[in-house]
XYZ file of C-alpha atoms in Angstrom:
319
model
C 32.029 -45.437 -17.970
C 34.911 -47.920 -17.853
C 32.792 -50.345 -19.874
C 32.535 -47.833 -22.724
C 36.296 -47.281 -22.603
C 36.926 -51.031 -22.905
C 34.432 -51.345 -25.763
C 35.966 -48.364 -27.570
C 39.502 -49.651 -27.036
C 38.678 -53.120 -28.380
C 37.023 -51.805 -31.547
C 39.674 -49.154 -32.215
C 42.656 -51.421 -31.575
C 41.496 -54.313 -33.739
C 40.673 -52.033 -36.667
C 43.907 -50.079 -36.308
C 46.100 -53.188 -36.433
C 43.984 -54.958 -39.062
C 44.186 -52.270 -41.762
C 48.006 -52.288 -42.261
C 47.812 -56.078 -42.332
C 45.070 -55.918 -44.973
C 46.679 -53.380 -47.308
C 49.470 -55.568 -48.778
C 47.227 -58.640 -48.934
C 44.568 -56.787 -50.908
C 47.245 -55.484 -53.286
C 48.677 -58.966 -53.863
C 45.223 -60.307 -54.734
C 44.477 -57.438 -57.076
C 41.611 -56.119 -54.953
C 42.348 -52.515 -55.801
C 40.634 -49.590 -57.443
C 41.732 -46.375 -59.136
C 41.929 -43.237 -57.035
C 40.348 -41.051 -59.697
C 40.829 -37.911 -57.637
C 44.639 -38.111 -57.686
C 47.122 -37.367 -60.497
C 47.828 -40.543 -62.448
C 44.870 -42.360 -60.835
C 46.999 -44.701 -58.653
C 45.716 -48.143 -57.672
C 44.597 -48.283 -54.021
C 43.477 -51.358 -52.026
C 39.703 -51.622 -51.653
C 37.505 -53.471 -49.144
C 38.991 -51.696 -46.124
C 35.592 -52.174 -44.540
C 36.852 -55.614 -43.499
C 38.764 -53.878 -40.722
C 35.764 -51.762 -39.742
C 33.466 -54.789 -39.498
C 36.062 -56.709 -37.481
C 36.613 -53.847 -35.056
C 32.903 -53.185 -34.694
C 32.220 -56.852 -33.947
C 35.038 -56.896 -31.386
C 33.574 -53.905 -29.568
C 30.083 -55.381 -29.471
C 31.361 -58.775 -28.303
C 33.316 -57.125 -25.483
C 30.038 -55.486 -24.444
C 28.309 -58.876 -24.541
C 31.059 -60.313 -22.338
C 30.748 -57.438 -19.878
C 27.005 -58.025 -19.738
C 27.314 -61.788 -19.262
C 30.072 -61.784 -16.643
C 30.264 -58.327 -15.073
C 26.668 -57.165 -14.876
C 26.550 -54.549 -17.643
C 22.838 -53.953 -18.146
C 22.105 -54.816 -21.773
C 19.339 -56.547 -23.678
C 21.544 -59.142 -25.352
C 18.779 -60.213 -27.732
C 18.660 -56.718 -29.189
C 22.439 -56.236 -29.203
C 23.128 -59.558 -30.921
C 20.317 -58.923 -33.407
C 21.931 -55.601 -34.328
C 25.347 -57.266 -34.628
C 23.846 -59.905 -36.924
C 22.198 -57.259 -39.094
C 25.423 -55.274 -39.475
C 27.491 -58.374 -40.270
C 24.932 -59.509 -42.857
C 25.266 -56.076 -44.456
C 29.044 -56.496 -44.405
C 28.703 -59.811 -46.250
C 26.466 -58.115 -48.821
C 29.187 -55.501 -49.184
C 31.810 -58.194 -49.772
C 29.676 -59.771 -52.490
C 29.117 -56.390 -54.133
C 32.798 -55.429 -53.972
C 33.779 -58.719 -55.588
C 30.984 -59.209 -58.112
C 29.375 -55.753 -58.601
C 25.738 -56.511 -57.824
C 23.124 -54.741 -59.956
C 21.926 -51.552 -58.226
C 18.308 -52.738 -57.906
C 19.306 -56.078 -56.380
C 21.736 -54.355 -54.013
C 18.935 -52.055 -52.900
C 16.758 -55.055 -51.993
C 19.373 -57.193 -50.207
C 19.315 -55.085 -47.004
C 15.708 -56.139 -46.464
C 17.019 -59.597 -45.577
C 19.636 -58.100 -43.266
C 16.794 -56.649 -41.196
C 15.423 -60.106 -40.333
C 17.319 -60.469 -37.000
C 15.826 -57.178 -35.791
C 12.377 -58.156 -37.036
C 12.592 -61.589 -35.386
C 13.493 -60.123 -31.983
C 10.730 -57.496 -32.247
C 13.011 -54.599 -31.319
C 11.883 -51.036 -30.916
C 8.687 -49.319 -29.883
C 5.777 -49.520 -32.297
C 4.640 -46.034 -31.245
C 6.543 -43.189 -32.907
C 6.367 -39.444 -32.257
C 6.226 -37.036 -35.200
C 6.495 -33.230 -35.174
C 3.085 -31.514 -35.567
C 1.353 -34.913 -35.623
C 2.154 -36.442 -32.266
C 2.151 -40.129 -31.371
C 1.365 -42.693 -34.063
C 0.894 -46.391 -33.270
C 2.083 -48.644 -36.115
C 1.553 -52.038 -34.490
C 2.913 -54.999 -36.414
C 3.596 -52.778 -39.443
C 6.567 -51.349 -37.534
C 8.380 -54.689 -37.371
C 7.326 -56.094 -40.726
C 7.644 -52.958 -42.844
C 9.305 -49.982 -41.158
C 12.339 -51.819 -39.747
C 13.286 -53.398 -43.119
C 12.727 -50.069 -44.881
C 14.877 -48.310 -42.285
C 17.769 -50.754 -42.663
C 17.567 -50.785 -46.469
C 17.177 -47.025 -46.758
C 19.995 -46.055 -44.401
C 22.406 -48.624 -45.829
C 21.804 -47.634 -49.432
C 22.153 -43.881 -48.951
C 25.343 -44.171 -46.874
C 26.713 -46.472 -49.558
C 26.070 -43.942 -52.316
C 27.688 -40.887 -50.705
C 31.291 -42.071 -50.964
C 34.197 -42.070 -53.376
C 36.558 -39.578 -51.730
C 39.242 -40.314 -49.158
C 37.864 -39.874 -45.647
C 34.301 -39.104 -46.718
C 32.387 -42.228 -45.712
C 34.308 -42.729 -42.481
C 34.304 -39.028 -41.580
C 30.582 -38.495 -42.057
C 29.901 -41.817 -40.335
C 31.906 -40.707 -37.291
C 29.886 -37.491 -37.010
C 26.509 -39.192 -37.513
C 27.238 -41.971 -35.022
C 28.692 -39.544 -32.461
C 25.582 -37.362 -32.564
C 23.383 -40.421 -32.121
C 25.634 -41.731 -29.326
C 25.167 -38.452 -27.413
C 21.409 -38.843 -27.787
C 21.549 -42.493 -26.683
C 23.557 -41.403 -23.633
C 21.028 -38.698 -22.751
C 18.081 -41.053 -23.173
C 19.844 -43.826 -21.218
C 19.715 -46.332 -24.080
C 22.770 -48.548 -23.386
C 22.028 -51.077 -26.139
C 22.074 -48.382 -28.820
C 25.028 -46.632 -27.172
C 27.416 -49.602 -27.251
C 26.550 -50.275 -30.907
C 27.333 -46.677 -31.824
C 30.505 -46.462 -29.715
C 31.835 -49.640 -31.340
C 31.322 -48.182 -34.812
C 32.758 -44.770 -33.871
C 35.943 -46.422 -32.598
C 36.323 -48.618 -35.683
C 35.737 -45.662 -38.021
C 38.233 -43.448 -36.196
C 40.925 -46.107 -36.560
C 40.079 -46.610 -40.231
C 39.940 -42.862 -40.913
C 43.636 -42.563 -40.030
C 44.566 -44.697 -43.045
C 41.738 -43.708 -45.377
C 42.390 -39.971 -45.041
C 45.918 -40.575 -46.316
C 44.581 -42.475 -49.328
C 46.192 -45.758 -48.282
C 42.987 -47.819 -48.509
C 39.366 -47.448 -49.652
C 36.418 -48.238 -47.405
C 34.499 -50.345 -49.963
C 30.840 -51.305 -49.819
C 31.569 -53.440 -46.750
C 32.203 -50.287 -44.757
C 29.590 -47.948 -46.201
C 26.746 -50.465 -45.972
C 27.753 -51.317 -42.395
C 27.644 -47.648 -41.369
C 24.052 -47.327 -42.553
C 23.083 -50.572 -40.834
C 24.551 -49.341 -37.538
C 22.738 -46.002 -37.745
C 19.396 -47.665 -38.480
C 19.842 -50.457 -35.918
C 20.806 -48.030 -33.152
C 17.895 -45.627 -33.624
C 15.436 -48.517 -33.899
C 16.704 -50.183 -30.721
C 16.893 -46.860 -28.877
C 13.545 -45.565 -30.164
C 14.926 -42.250 -31.420
C 14.167 -42.761 -35.093
C 13.606 -39.056 -35.749
C 17.250 -38.382 -34.877
C 18.259 -41.033 -37.382
C 16.229 -39.330 -40.088
C 17.870 -35.972 -39.306
C 21.469 -37.221 -39.525
C 20.638 -39.051 -42.762
C 19.406 -35.870 -44.504
C 22.730 -35.046 -46.273
C 22.897 -38.621 -47.554
C 19.255 -38.441 -48.652
C 19.921 -35.193 -50.528
C 22.745 -36.888 -52.430
C 20.414 -39.817 -53.163
C 17.742 -37.494 -54.576
C 20.230 -35.709 -56.845
C 21.595 -39.019 -58.117
C 18.087 -40.420 -58.590
C 17.188 -37.426 -60.778
C 20.261 -38.273 -62.858
C 19.403 -41.993 -63.041
C 22.150 -43.092 -60.622
C 25.221 -42.503 -62.810
C 27.909 -45.176 -62.588
C 30.599 -43.067 -64.287
C 31.773 -39.439 -64.213
C 30.409 -38.828 -60.704
C 33.847 -38.082 -59.225
C 34.700 -34.808 -60.963
C 37.618 -33.686 -63.115
C 41.055 -33.154 -61.563
C 42.545 -29.806 -62.671
C 45.548 -28.129 -61.003
C 45.028 -29.784 -57.636
C 41.278 -29.200 -57.576
C 38.204 -31.261 -58.422
C 35.887 -29.505 -60.846
C 32.505 -30.272 -62.370
C 32.500 -29.077 -65.991
C 29.088 -30.601 -66.702
C 25.753 -30.897 -64.910
C 26.224 -32.078 -61.290
C 25.048 -35.654 -60.784
C 25.561 -35.873 -57.009
C 25.971 -33.750 -53.893
C 29.770 -33.805 -54.198
C 29.620 -32.391 -57.719
C 27.148 -29.718 -56.604
C 29.791 -28.504 -54.144
C 32.458 -28.653 -56.864
C 30.212 -26.556 -59.106
C 29.347 -23.984 -56.437
C 32.982 -23.506 -55.423
C 34.337 -23.445 -58.965
C 36.709 -26.240 -58.034
C 37.794 -27.603 -54.664
C 40.537 -29.881 -53.363
C 39.534 -33.388 -52.337
C 40.359 -32.766 -48.676
C 38.342 -29.531 -48.567
C 35.447 -31.252 -50.319
C 35.457 -33.992 -47.699
C 35.754 -31.474 -44.848
C 32.838 -29.492 -46.311
C 30.605 -32.561 -46.370
C 31.704 -33.561 -42.872
C 30.823 -30.020 -41.794
C 27.368 -30.326 -43.353
C 26.856 -33.611 -41.525
C 28.016 -31.949 -38.300
C 25.293 -29.314 -38.658
C 22.574 -31.949 -38.941
C 24.125 -33.955 -36.113
C 23.985 -30.877 -33.873
C 20.366 -30.253 -34.871
C 19.477 -33.802 -33.812
C 21.328 -33.432 -30.494
C 19.683 -30.070 -29.768
C 16.196 -31.381 -30.549
C 16.658 -34.339 -28.230
C 18.209 -32.123 -25.563
C 15.133 -29.926 -25.249
């Protein structure tokens, strides 16, 4: 237990002290974006995911140190492969934040981020499916399913964002549910990866909820990479699919609307976000159904939806 506390503390502390250091530097360099959900659309520093990636890496590296010198039982090949995958996704996020990669290219990049996991042959090639039972995928698991898992999870978590606290808040819930499952199944490799991300996201959420900094693609892509890496390493892929369902629903709605790049955030009227036209994403569906909702309540609603699916995953794996 003390190992998890040290890992959590390292990830949380580094992120918490990094963000206030980042904010003025990002402003000076003009790395800001408009907060379209606030009156006057103020400029807010972007790329806050730098702090998340740094904190996450710190937590994982503390775990590696505990394994190397104090006997913490980890498969370091798997842990370091997951760390590499997440950091590659963070680099992809940096490139996208700076140069705005075309959506199709950005969707394909995560396939390369999966290479460390493919090379170390992580996971179990036999998967259990409801009503079907056990299915043996053999080499297809490593060469096809792992890359698809990393690319799919990273892209959908990247798309469901744009409101203060949303990406970090939903990520905290998803990773916490999966961490509980990893604990129950005694999967320490997956557990330390998830705990490191939970700690980093909690520290970041403190600033993001107040609208002081945006998460950026660095953060959202990293969240998806952590979710996919953890469930692959821990062999509880079905749980990963369950917690991704709200993100997947948003993806489907946006796909039907040809992935809009503008007017997906809603219209600010008297303190509420409204959707005067056809909804083009899950957030706008909620705006439409409620007849207008404040940004904080919108975010809390989506976090609540994610909590429901997280609980479903925990209950299924607790049976």
